[in-house]
């Protein structure tokens, strides 16, 4: 295993099986360091499983996962990783002050001043009980706890779920500020694709436990094309017969119109086609839809 | 306090402080009660040491009042000490890991700088120390109060559950077992409330089994009285309830009514002669067996606790926790 | 100092929105030479976008000679875009107003006028690097874009 400093998280034939079957299987990817990766996929695609594997809370059934070259859960990996689980668990009976002290006592390298600054910036009293905080305040305290660790890799599982729009921007702003300050690598899962679009510059799309898309966000947008035109009545999908079907991510016929997302190929649409580059959200939605062929057909 | 010890203290301080307060109150109560008792004994010149056994021969208004006044409160203290392992299992053991798993905070705790080994060891060590200390104090209080009036007339005897289960090393070991059982239940069931129910069932079941089978572990003494001489008095011993006749060959006949007594029947001596009995016997555990029983049960509880702790360590090491 | 806003539904790339807002502020005199632009950290904390987006916008402005980074201090405005000729009471605006009046009198709709001016603007100010609507297929390294076909 090469210890490549530019790779924060590397999976090699990574698999994890539960009683119900494989949550992840044969996954290969390398998430770049210093970037903000969007981890996308439908429910049950294996996103949370991947986070738990990356933090050592789960062990892989097969294959291997490395955090900056170290085994997840090892002291070296734990020191560099901070994880915000989906339900943002904190001790409800602790005060905010206790919660920050928890971070200080359990971590060798702990930046108490900046953790406290994040809490104070949210006007959260240090003597407040965590259980009495609003969801937005809880998120802020949880992020303060994560940032106080000075992580090199920040893993955020649905950090924006259940937050109102203002708090979403606030929480995301905190994460982005941390990235701007320290160049932290972030892997973040979310269902709010439009917010990922502005924040993330790398994409890892999971579907049914497998990697469906892994790459630089801009590059993915540049190498896909959204086309709209007159449907070809001779083909099932309405696309001209000379289109390489392996490049079709999705195609939908509505009346005489066909609307499709393609990967680049030698085929180039002619004049009557409306051709656009997809937005990241559009691209991800197309891949997410094509993961559910039954629903797309309905 | 530093590191994981601070965390363990912060999470268990409510239990420790509550437990300490209750223990302090109980201690004060016991001191008052026992002072009253010893005052009564000396002012009425009761020779408690010379008055052991059902038939101690010291029945008087004063001794009966002494026992009347102290039996109830001693039973209450004994019950508290007997219930302590269950209480510790429910309120200390079950949430020790169960609450972390239930609320998801284990994900928080185990992704910090310290490893799972230190995290668990510290919190379990603090709980163990508190358990041992608390149960030892309570067991000592029971013994201290009971000893002047022990094994006396209609009072409490060493083999009564109120005393045997409430004092001695076995009481401390049982509390340790309760803690380990609660911790294991919380880890395996992952939810606090069902884990509490499970540990309640487990500790009560083990206690019940031990109380039922206690007399099977060592053989009682055989007390033989020759001819038609009266059987030897039990004193502060624990009768197994088995008695009968022995024949010339030394064989025991556990038929207490072989020579019934009544009008028109031959007297005992004649009857025994007719049936070839040469004496009568009973089997008894003398009061000195208290310690034998105590160490046996201490061994059983400590062994069970050790097995449970080993299982907990195995599960924690293996992961996944959830 | 200025505060940025991001319209997530506009379809305009985020860094371009930032560039436009700085130019707008320069044009309207809200930013003047010597003013410091907010740091990337300040911007991303407020609008929750990737820090690289802000850096890209600032690089774009720097390339246009509008701002300059000073190491350790921040990014500062070099020159203004405020033009007296574009002010509300300028003769040029009066001439434009008169021309729009004639177009309207000639029966042109608002959209017709907009299309006409847009085409004149395109002739007068050609875009430096118009983004191609469709980038031809590239020989890309398969390691970067890993996709899997439908298998069921």
XYZ file of C-alpha atoms in Angstrom:
772
model
C 0.000 0.000 0.000
C 1.525 3.283 -1.063
C 1.256 6.096 1.444
C 0.349 8.849 -0.975
C 0.062 12.184 0.878
C -2.319 13.541 -1.728
C -4.868 10.824 -0.991
C -6.921 11.238 2.143
C -9.082 8.164 1.882
C -8.246 5.165 -0.271
C -10.430 2.114 -0.694
C -9.179 -1.073 -2.261
C -11.782 -3.721 -3.095
C -13.547 -2.499 0.035
C -16.558 -4.534 1.120
C -18.779 -4.689 4.162
C -21.505 -7.258 4.663
C -24.302 -7.153 7.189
C -26.869 -9.778 7.936
C -29.104 -8.315 5.229
C -26.385 -8.517 2.560
C -23.556 -6.384 1.242
C -23.749 -2.704 2.184
C -20.587 -2.007 0.219
C -18.886 -4.302 -2.208
C -15.683 -4.156 -4.205
C -15.317 -0.400 -3.861
C -12.204 1.243 -5.239
C -11.655 4.949 -4.908
C -9.114 7.508 -3.808
C -10.444 10.735 -2.346
C -7.968 13.588 -2.781
C -6.569 15.429 0.228
C -7.412 19.102 0.656
C -10.664 18.788 -1.231
C -14.314 18.744 -0.305
C -15.871 15.518 -1.475
C -19.600 15.103 -1.810
C -20.675 11.584 -0.897
C -23.924 11.042 -2.740
C -26.280 8.163 -3.144
C -29.828 7.035 -2.423
C -30.727 5.805 1.028
C -29.108 2.468 1.678
C -26.359 3.059 -0.868
C -23.711 2.532 1.814
C -22.825 6.136 2.711
C -23.110 5.743 6.476
C -21.365 2.375 6.283
C -18.459 4.044 4.525
C -18.216 6.694 7.258
C -18.251 4.041 9.950
C -15.529 2.116 8.145
C -13.454 5.279 7.753
C -13.626 5.988 11.481
C -12.898 2.426 12.555
C -16.321 2.069 14.156
C -16.856 -0.768 11.699
C -14.316 -3.103 10.222
C -14.422 -4.094 6.583
C -15.566 -7.586 5.677
C -13.212 -7.597 2.726
C -10.706 -5.292 1.118
C -9.006 -2.366 2.732
C -9.557 1.272 3.609
C -6.810 3.704 4.579
C -6.918 7.155 6.114
C -3.757 8.978 5.053
C -2.198 5.543 4.797
C -3.226 4.477 8.313
C -5.733 1.885 9.359
C -9.024 3.516 10.423
C -9.409 3.418 14.198
C -5.655 3.220 14.775
C -4.227 5.978 16.970
C -2.593 7.616 13.952
C -5.865 7.675 11.994
C -8.013 8.685 14.977
C -5.827 11.695 15.701
C -6.290 13.021 12.188
C -9.980 12.267 11.715
C -13.070 13.958 13.086
C -16.503 12.471 12.519
C -19.900 14.048 12.838
C -22.421 11.214 12.827
C -25.816 11.658 11.269
C -27.755 12.172 14.489
C -25.008 14.483 15.848
C -24.695 12.598 19.126
C -23.656 14.648 22.146
C -24.136 13.993 25.845
C -27.438 15.728 26.609
C -26.703 16.123 30.306
C -23.319 17.729 29.753
C -23.067 21.496 29.654
C -21.512 23.051 26.572
C -18.422 23.640 28.686
C -18.329 19.950 29.685
C -18.669 19.000 26.027
C -15.663 21.076 25.048
C -13.741 19.715 28.016
C -14.627 16.237 26.775
C -12.802 17.111 23.563
C -9.835 18.496 25.483
C -9.517 15.520 27.813
C -9.815 12.890 25.122
C -7.531 14.421 22.519
C -3.834 15.108 22.679
C -3.843 17.924 20.158
C -6.807 20.109 21.054
C -7.471 23.711 20.142
C -9.681 24.860 22.977
C -9.627 28.516 21.995
C -11.013 27.956 18.528
C -13.604 25.443 19.729
C -14.788 27.970 22.282
C -14.770 30.731 19.682
C -17.081 28.764 17.424
C -19.488 28.206 20.309
C -19.391 31.836 21.400
C -19.925 33.053 17.843
C -23.273 31.261 17.966
C -24.216 33.076 21.197
C -24.427 29.756 23.013
C -23.873 30.090 26.761
C -21.128 27.758 27.958
C -23.141 26.703 30.989
C -26.180 25.665 28.942
C -27.142 22.000 28.994
C -26.591 20.389 25.613
C -29.989 18.700 25.822
C -31.659 22.110 26.036
C -30.051 23.531 22.887
C -31.836 24.070 19.577
C -30.879 21.895 16.632
C -28.845 24.670 15.103
C -26.952 25.234 18.351
C -26.383 21.500 18.760
C -24.892 21.372 15.276
C -22.611 24.275 16.138
C -21.399 22.608 19.335
C -20.862 19.330 17.480
C -18.853 21.157 14.818
C -16.850 22.982 17.492
C -16.021 19.606 19.007
C -14.981 18.283 15.599
C -12.864 21.338 14.708
C -11.232 21.501 18.138
C -9.521 18.239 17.237
C -7.736 20.016 14.372
C -8.579 17.151 12.039
C -6.956 16.663 8.686
C -9.991 14.686 7.569
C -13.466 15.795 8.499
C -16.243 13.269 7.909
C -19.752 14.710 7.957
C -22.691 12.340 7.636
C -25.741 14.331 6.550
C -24.647 17.415 8.468
C -27.497 19.517 7.112
C -30.384 17.122 7.608
C -33.123 18.433 9.900
C -31.751 21.979 9.859
C -33.695 25.032 8.802
C -32.325 26.916 5.770
C -30.615 29.649 7.780
C -28.857 27.164 10.014
C -27.814 25.147 6.987
C -25.934 28.075 5.545
C -24.480 28.845 8.959
C -23.293 25.257 9.489
C -21.918 24.993 5.979
C -20.228 28.371 6.415
C -18.481 27.079 9.528
C -17.212 24.040 7.661
C -16.022 26.127 4.735
C -14.260 28.577 7.057
C -12.440 25.662 8.666
C -11.395 24.466 5.232
C -10.203 27.965 4.309
C -8.206 28.187 7.548
C -6.615 24.790 7.686
C -7.020 23.163 4.296
C -8.957 20.334 5.924
C -10.093 17.483 3.724
C -13.856 17.111 3.972
C -16.070 14.201 2.990
C -19.702 15.127 3.324
C -22.852 13.258 2.524
C -26.057 15.118 1.905
C -29.355 14.908 0.163
C -29.332 18.643 -0.469
C -27.628 18.443 -3.838
C -27.895 22.159 -4.579
C -25.879 22.955 -1.453
C -23.271 20.344 -2.288
C -22.847 21.973 -5.684
C -21.448 25.179 -4.209
C -19.388 23.517 -1.545
C -17.904 20.395 -3.062
C -15.235 20.024 -5.673
C -15.104 16.248 -5.764
C -17.857 13.680 -6.067
C -18.206 10.085 -4.927
C -21.524 8.607 -5.967
C -22.533 5.294 -4.441
C -25.350 3.124 -5.674
C -26.354 -0.233 -4.283
C -23.064 -0.597 -2.461
C -20.868 0.149 -5.468
C -19.001 3.205 -6.738
C -20.922 4.676 -9.641
C -19.044 7.928 -10.063
C -15.804 9.237 -8.613
C -14.095 12.354 -9.822
C -13.494 16.066 -9.856
C -16.828 17.886 -9.883
C -15.931 20.373 -12.615
C -14.401 17.695 -14.762
C -17.461 15.503 -14.428
C -19.683 18.377 -15.543
C -17.365 19.099 -18.451
C -17.310 15.513 -19.623
C -21.062 15.059 -19.651
C -23.590 16.692 -21.867
C -27.291 17.316 -21.586
C -29.036 17.142 -24.979
C -32.616 17.856 -25.989
C -34.046 17.182 -29.421
C -36.524 15.387 -31.609
C -36.994 11.781 -30.575
C -36.007 9.130 -33.097
C -39.150 6.978 -33.467
C -37.040 4.017 -34.555
C -35.225 3.556 -31.254
C -36.507 2.641 -27.826
C -34.825 5.497 -26.054
C -35.480 8.078 -28.750
C -31.785 8.690 -29.368
C -30.239 8.305 -32.814
C -29.041 4.758 -33.482
C -25.386 5.802 -33.814
C -25.156 6.975 -30.202
C -22.968 4.643 -28.165
C -25.486 3.355 -25.633
C -22.710 2.790 -23.090
C -22.386 6.571 -22.815
C -26.066 7.189 -22.099
C -26.632 7.986 -18.422
C -30.324 8.600 -18.856
C -32.716 9.264 -21.699
C -36.388 10.126 -21.426
C -38.901 10.579 -24.252
C -41.776 12.989 -23.743
C -44.057 13.156 -26.761
C -41.785 13.884 -29.701
C -39.000 15.229 -27.488
C -36.068 13.276 -26.107
C -34.036 14.564 -23.199
C -30.805 12.765 -22.360
C -27.599 12.963 -20.405
C -24.571 11.441 -22.098
C -20.959 10.976 -21.332
C -18.622 12.286 -23.960
C -18.003 10.084 -26.920
C -17.116 10.424 -30.562
C -20.767 10.998 -31.319
C -21.541 14.679 -31.651
C -25.085 15.951 -31.848
C -25.795 17.961 -34.948
C -27.616 21.219 -35.351
C -31.189 20.428 -34.304
C -30.041 19.390 -30.816
C -30.015 21.751 -27.851
C -26.743 20.998 -26.137
C -25.784 22.149 -22.652
C -23.276 21.234 -20.009
C -25.140 19.857 -17.004
C -24.865 21.425 -13.586
C -23.452 19.163 -10.908
C -26.900 18.806 -9.389
C -28.381 17.899 -12.773
C -25.630 15.366 -13.349
C -26.006 13.747 -9.930
C -29.779 13.615 -10.269
C -29.429 11.880 -13.607
C -27.121 9.259 -12.108
C -29.343 8.862 -9.063
C -32.393 8.378 -11.309
C -30.642 5.879 -13.515
C -29.861 3.897 -10.369
C -33.577 3.244 -10.077
C -34.661 2.050 -13.505
C -38.047 0.881 -12.257
C -38.927 4.286 -10.917
C -37.682 6.058 -13.989
C -39.968 3.962 -16.148
C -43.007 4.574 -13.972
C -8.951 14.685 37.016
C -7.615 14.062 33.543
C -8.470 12.270 30.358
C -10.803 9.321 30.400
C -10.943 9.394 34.195
C -12.503 12.844 34.010
C -15.056 11.531 31.505
C -15.834 8.505 33.661
C -16.238 10.725 36.718
C -18.355 13.256 34.813
C -20.679 10.504 33.597
C -20.878 8.587 36.882
C -20.680 11.398 39.388
C -24.453 11.562 39.833
C -24.484 7.864 40.713
C -21.424 8.103 42.933
C -22.698 11.136 44.818
C -26.218 9.717 45.203
C -24.833 6.392 46.351
C -22.469 8.078 48.796
C -25.303 10.191 50.228
C -27.557 7.158 50.694
C -24.705 5.186 52.252
C -23.924 8.036 54.621
C -27.550 8.277 55.724
C -27.758 4.510 56.210
C -24.513 4.529 58.198
C -25.815 7.271 60.477
C -29.030 5.342 61.027
C -27.143 2.120 61.790
C -24.851 3.908 64.258
C -27.872 5.304 66.103
C -29.713 1.980 66.085
C -26.724 -0.054 67.211
C -25.835 2.403 69.954
C -29.398 2.097 71.246
C -29.113 -1.686 71.050
C -25.834 -2.013 72.903
C -27.118 0.455 75.496
C -30.177 -1.737 76.030
C -28.021 -4.856 76.283
C -25.719 -3.399 78.921
C -28.470 -1.702 80.919
C -30.398 -4.984 81.085
C -27.256 -7.045 81.694
C -28.041 -9.444 78.853
C -25.341 -12.021 78.223
C -25.681 -12.175 74.438
C -22.570 -14.295 73.993
C -23.966 -16.962 76.253
C -27.330 -17.002 74.559
C -26.823 -18.600 71.168
C -29.348 -20.817 69.474
C -33.110 -21.293 69.547
C -32.804 -22.889 72.884
C -30.261 -20.524 74.289
C -32.048 -20.661 77.594
C -31.965 -16.957 78.139
C -35.521 -16.046 77.231
C -36.621 -13.070 79.229
C -38.752 -10.014 78.681
C -35.568 -8.063 78.007
C -34.102 -10.465 75.438
C -37.416 -10.779 73.625
C -37.743 -7.002 73.493
C -34.126 -6.716 72.307
C -34.837 -9.002 69.389
C -38.260 -7.530 68.705
C -36.795 -4.064 68.462
C -33.906 -5.026 66.211
C -35.121 -7.847 64.005
C -37.273 -5.627 61.756
C -34.714 -2.877 61.145
C -31.957 -5.490 60.682
C -34.097 -7.241 58.097
C -34.571 -3.905 56.326
C -30.814 -3.274 56.248
C -30.231 -6.859 55.142
C -32.775 -6.448 52.349
C -31.080 -3.266 51.151
C -27.702 -4.982 51.113
C -29.194 -8.023 49.381
C -30.826 -5.822 46.750
C -27.667 -3.794 46.142
C -26.259 -6.050 43.380
C -29.531 -5.767 41.476
C -29.637 -2.004 41.957
C -26.030 -1.659 40.819
C -26.686 -3.868 37.810
C -29.726 -1.861 36.811
C -28.625 1.695 37.468
C -24.874 1.420 37.033
C -24.081 -1.548 34.819
C -26.850 -1.425 32.231
C -26.349 2.251 31.287
C -22.537 2.054 31.456
C -22.373 0.987 27.803
C -26.078 0.618 26.995
C -26.831 4.326 27.127
C -23.841 5.161 24.925
C -24.959 2.630 22.365
C -28.589 3.683 22.555
C -27.923 7.393 22.130
C -25.147 7.017 19.574
C -22.626 8.822 21.788
C -20.286 5.827 21.502
C -19.550 7.101 18.000
C -18.469 10.387 19.534
C -16.418 8.825 22.300
C -14.635 6.276 20.106
C -13.605 8.724 17.398
C -11.588 10.892 19.776
C -7.922 10.505 20.524
C -8.224 7.722 23.095
C -8.752 4.081 22.187
C -11.663 1.889 23.079
C -9.544 -0.057 25.583
C -8.698 2.907 27.752
C -12.165 4.342 27.403
C -13.799 1.181 28.682
C -11.181 0.263 31.267
C -11.376 3.619 33.014
C -15.141 3.763 33.235
C -15.436 0.142 34.305
C -12.680 0.544 36.866
C -14.418 3.545 38.411
C -17.710 1.655 38.510
C -15.975 -1.390 39.998
C -14.247 0.647 42.688
C -17.518 2.338 43.621
C -19.346 -0.990 43.648
C -16.776 -2.738 45.829
C -16.564 0.166 48.238
C -20.314 0.656 48.519
C -21.180 -3.006 48.912
C -18.335 -3.579 51.378
C -19.519 -0.719 53.576
C -23.071 -2.023 53.522
C -21.951 -5.598 54.218
C -19.820 -4.366 57.104
C -22.733 -2.390 58.541
C -24.930 -5.491 58.468
C -22.271 -7.580 60.224
C -21.509 -4.881 62.772
C -25.098 -4.386 63.834
C -26.032 -8.040 63.746
C -23.032 -9.524 65.585
C -24.171 -8.777 69.193
C -27.555 -10.415 68.586
C -26.378 -13.025 66.082
C -27.814 -16.541 66.106
C -29.796 -15.750 69.207
C -33.226 -17.146 70.133
C -35.781 -16.048 67.567
C -33.402 -13.536 66.029
C -31.555 -13.645 62.755
C -29.199 -16.520 62.054
C -26.106 -16.693 59.865
C -27.927 -18.852 57.338
C -30.918 -16.521 56.960
C -31.019 -14.798 53.578
C -31.202 -11.417 55.299
C -27.789 -12.070 56.772
C -26.035 -14.557 54.538
C -26.772 -12.696 51.270
C -26.260 -9.300 52.861
C -22.841 -9.602 54.346
C -19.445 -11.167 53.967
C -17.264 -11.350 50.857
C -20.067 -13.020 48.884
C -22.194 -9.871 49.130
C -19.369 -7.798 47.651
C -18.702 -10.404 44.969
C -22.395 -10.511 44.096
C -22.436 -6.727 43.657
C -19.478 -7.084 41.310
C -21.364 -9.754 39.398
C -24.382 -7.428 39.183
C -22.214 -4.676 37.714
C -20.615 -7.016 35.177
C -23.979 -8.539 34.218
C -25.508 -5.080 33.745
C -22.581 -3.897 31.661
C -22.684 -6.997 29.488
C -26.460 -6.734 29.068
C -26.139 -3.081 28.028
C -23.455 -3.980 25.497
C -25.260 -6.949 24.001
C -28.819 -5.594 24.086
C -27.706 -2.043 23.245
C -30.718 -0.509 24.914
C -30.807 0.576 28.516
C -34.305 -0.386 29.573
C -34.321 -3.986 28.285
C -30.791 -4.367 29.641
C -32.062 -3.284 33.047
C -34.797 -5.912 32.896
C -32.275 -8.537 31.803
C -29.856 -7.832 34.642
C -32.701 -7.863 37.155
C -33.669 -11.313 35.903
C -30.079 -12.570 35.777
C -29.047 -11.501 39.270
C -32.284 -12.692 40.862
C -32.018 -16.036 39.051
C -28.402 -16.628 40.112
C -29.175 -15.621 43.699
C -32.194 -17.902 43.751
C -30.207 -20.802 42.355
C -27.412 -20.315 44.885
C -29.849 -20.128 47.767
C -31.526 -23.314 46.554
C -28.380 -25.323 46.027
C -26.233 -23.922 48.804
C -26.581 -26.980 51.037
C -25.421 -29.284 48.239
C -21.868 -27.996 48.139
C -20.545 -29.340 51.405
C -21.701 -32.233 53.578
C -23.331 -31.413 56.895
C -22.062 -32.844 60.140
C -23.731 -35.982 61.420
C -24.770 -35.654 65.028
C -25.590 -39.016 66.670
C -27.152 -39.416 70.089
C -26.880 -42.916 71.486
C -29.859 -44.894 72.689
C -32.900 -42.887 73.624
C -30.835 -39.949 74.829
C -32.217 -36.655 73.508
C -30.773 -35.434 70.237
C -28.019 -32.865 70.555
C -29.395 -29.317 70.383
C -28.854 -27.475 67.117
C -27.719 -24.275 68.810
C -26.571 -21.767 66.209
C -26.116 -24.489 63.621
C -28.198 -24.838 60.483
C -30.288 -28.005 60.477
C -30.733 -29.628 57.128
C -34.110 -30.875 58.314
C -32.918 -34.480 57.947
C -33.054 -36.650 61.021
C -33.926 -40.210 62.004
C -32.409 -43.382 63.522
C -29.158 -45.272 63.179
C -28.851 -49.023 63.517
C -26.055 -51.134 64.931
C -24.301 -51.156 61.565
C -24.274 -47.371 61.557
C -26.801 -47.124 58.703
C -29.019 -44.056 58.732
C -32.786 -44.430 58.521
C -34.322 -41.096 57.672
C -37.728 -42.069 58.986
C -38.400 -39.674 61.837
C -41.830 -41.227 62.523
C -40.569 -44.817 62.728
C -41.251 -44.730 66.420
C -44.324 -42.577 66.844
C -45.142 -41.469 70.289
C -48.644 -41.719 71.724
C -51.174 -43.605 73.818
C -51.121 -47.375 73.464
C -47.833 -47.320 71.599
C -44.608 -48.739 72.935
C -42.247 -46.196 74.415
C -39.262 -45.004 72.421
C -36.752 -47.307 73.986
C -38.884 -50.391 73.334
C -39.717 -49.356 69.820
C -36.066 -48.701 68.989
C -35.085 -52.055 70.417
C -37.843 -53.756 68.413
C -36.664 -52.156 65.191
C -32.955 -52.613 65.848
C -32.098 -48.930 66.204
C -29.226 -48.072 68.429
C -29.441 -44.312 68.332
C -30.802 -41.186 66.733
C -29.116 -38.697 64.363
C -29.550 -35.368 62.652
C -27.427 -33.530 60.095
C -26.411 -29.968 60.812
C -24.172 -27.303 59.361
C -22.408 -25.715 62.305
C -22.155 -21.925 62.331
C -18.501 -22.156 61.374
C -19.636 -23.292 57.902
C -20.733 -19.700 57.270
C -17.272 -18.903 55.956
C -17.046 -22.016 53.832
C -20.329 -21.145 52.157
C -19.282 -17.508 51.827
C -16.004 -18.315 50.090
C -17.665 -20.810 47.760
C -20.226 -18.230 46.658
C -17.610 -15.504 46.477
C -15.715 -17.742 44.095
C -18.807 -18.377 42.000
C -19.737 -14.679 41.756
C -16.215 -13.545 41.020
C -15.879 -16.293 38.421
C -19.112 -15.302 36.717
C -18.090 -11.637 36.781
C -14.714 -12.522 35.269
C -16.359 -14.502 32.469
C -18.689 -11.591 31.738
C -15.864 -9.044 31.715
C -13.884 -11.278 29.384
C -16.921 -11.507 27.099
C -17.321 -7.717 27.173
C -13.666 -7.216 26.263
C -13.969 -9.755 23.463
C -17.011 -8.046 21.962
C -15.492 -4.564 22.310
C -12.255 -5.676 20.710
C -13.936 -7.418 17.844
C -16.366 -4.654 16.895
C -18.735 -3.636 15.384
C -20.366 -2.280 18.449
C -23.744 -1.481 16.935
C -15.797 45.910 2.436
C -18.709 44.276 0.724
C -21.023 41.409 1.554
C -21.622 38.757 -1.081
C -24.878 36.978 -1.887
C -25.174 33.739 -3.777
C -28.208 32.891 -5.846
C -28.130 29.115 -5.963
C -30.847 28.936 -8.607
C -29.491 31.477 -11.066
C -27.525 28.967 -13.104
C -24.595 31.402 -13.141
C -21.378 29.844 -11.857
C -20.763 30.844 -8.257
C -17.344 32.357 -8.868
C -18.830 34.494 -11.645
C -21.504 35.742 -9.267
C -18.764 36.853 -6.922
C -16.848 38.531 -9.751
C -19.976 40.344 -10.915
C -20.733 41.553 -7.441
C -17.258 42.987 -6.990
C -17.430 44.698 -10.382
C -20.863 46.047 -9.533
C -19.557 47.395 -6.247
C -16.629 48.987 -8.058
C -18.955 50.514 -10.602
C -21.299 51.953 -7.988
C -18.469 53.279 -5.846
C -19.157 50.914 -2.938
C -15.574 49.746 -3.304
C -12.756 52.178 -3.900
C -9.038 51.735 -4.540
C -7.222 50.716 -1.347
C -10.264 48.958 0.096
C -9.668 45.440 1.348
C -11.825 42.633 0.019
C -13.110 40.171 2.594
C -10.800 37.199 3.104
C -11.764 33.856 1.620
C -12.527 32.663 5.137
C -14.874 35.579 5.768
C -16.657 35.039 2.477
C -17.123 31.283 2.822
C -18.291 31.575 6.408
C -21.007 33.972 5.261
C -22.149 32.323 2.026
C -21.068 28.709 2.569
C -19.260 28.036 -0.688
C -16.031 26.234 -1.391
C -13.032 28.455 -0.535
C -11.499 27.664 -3.912
C -14.483 29.344 -5.534
C -13.654 32.600 -3.781
C -9.974 32.279 -4.614
C -10.886 31.657 -8.234
C -13.072 34.775 -8.306
C -10.293 36.855 -6.751
C -7.791 35.477 -9.252
C -10.139 36.475 -12.042
C -10.392 40.006 -10.630
C -6.640 40.121 -10.188
C -6.137 39.087 -13.803
C -8.383 41.963 -14.851
C -6.159 44.268 -12.840
C -8.966 45.253 -10.494
C -7.507 43.874 -7.275
C -4.119 42.822 -5.973
C -3.177 40.428 -3.232
C -0.754 41.706 -0.612
C 0.877 38.791 1.158
C -0.135 38.576 4.770
C -2.621 41.436 4.493
C -5.344 40.406 2.095
C -6.668 41.375 -1.286
C -6.994 45.072 -2.043
C -8.802 47.069 -4.719
C -6.439 48.582 -7.255
C -8.744 50.643 -9.370
C -12.326 51.709 -9.554
C -14.831 50.978 -12.296
C -17.014 53.957 -11.409
C -17.451 55.985 -14.587
C -19.059 59.396 -14.497
C -20.301 58.718 -18.028
C -22.526 55.885 -16.708
C -24.145 57.935 -13.956
C -27.891 58.421 -13.899
C -27.773 61.997 -15.120
C -25.080 61.548 -17.794
C -25.602 62.600 -21.441
C -24.999 59.010 -22.603
C -27.937 57.771 -20.580
C -30.109 60.522 -22.014
C -29.123 59.468 -25.527
C -29.889 55.822 -24.771
C -33.242 56.823 -23.351
C -34.051 58.777 -26.445
C -33.062 55.812 -28.670
C -35.221 53.400 -26.679
C -38.089 55.880 -27.037
C -37.713 55.858 -30.816
C -37.564 52.049 -30.869
C -40.749 51.867 -28.874
C -42.421 54.366 -31.172
C -41.374 52.149 -34.073
C -43.453 49.355 -32.514
C -40.666 47.225 -30.979
C -41.506 45.172 -27.908
C -39.266 45.160 -24.828
C -37.744 41.812 -25.841
C -37.054 43.028 -29.353
C -35.188 46.008 -27.962
C -33.253 43.796 -25.554
C -32.292 41.393 -28.370
C -31.244 44.281 -30.576
C -29.073 45.886 -27.920
C -27.605 42.523 -26.958
C -26.536 41.852 -30.533
C -25.036 45.338 -30.843
C -23.236 44.809 -27.523
C -21.885 41.487 -28.708
C -20.475 43.170 -31.814
C -18.962 46.022 -29.848
C -17.672 43.988 -26.884
C -16.887 40.495 -28.132
C -16.616 37.968 -25.328
C -12.956 37.118 -24.738
C -13.409 33.407 -24.489
C -16.929 32.202 -25.173
C -17.454 28.849 -23.439
C -18.135 26.193 -26.055
C -21.584 24.694 -25.634
C -20.194 21.281 -26.283
C -16.707 20.080 -25.598
C -15.661 17.330 -27.956
C -14.769 13.997 -26.474
C -11.425 13.932 -24.771
C -9.158 11.056 -24.303
C -9.503 11.033 -20.545
C -7.783 8.856 -18.056
C -10.275 6.266 -16.939
C -8.887 6.429 -13.404
C -10.426 9.849 -12.890
C -13.939 9.093 -13.959
C -15.004 5.742 -12.805
C -18.469 4.745 -13.828
C -20.281 1.547 -13.745
C -22.898 0.409 -16.158
C -26.302 -0.736 -15.175
C -26.063 -4.398 -14.613
C -29.592 -5.268 -13.748
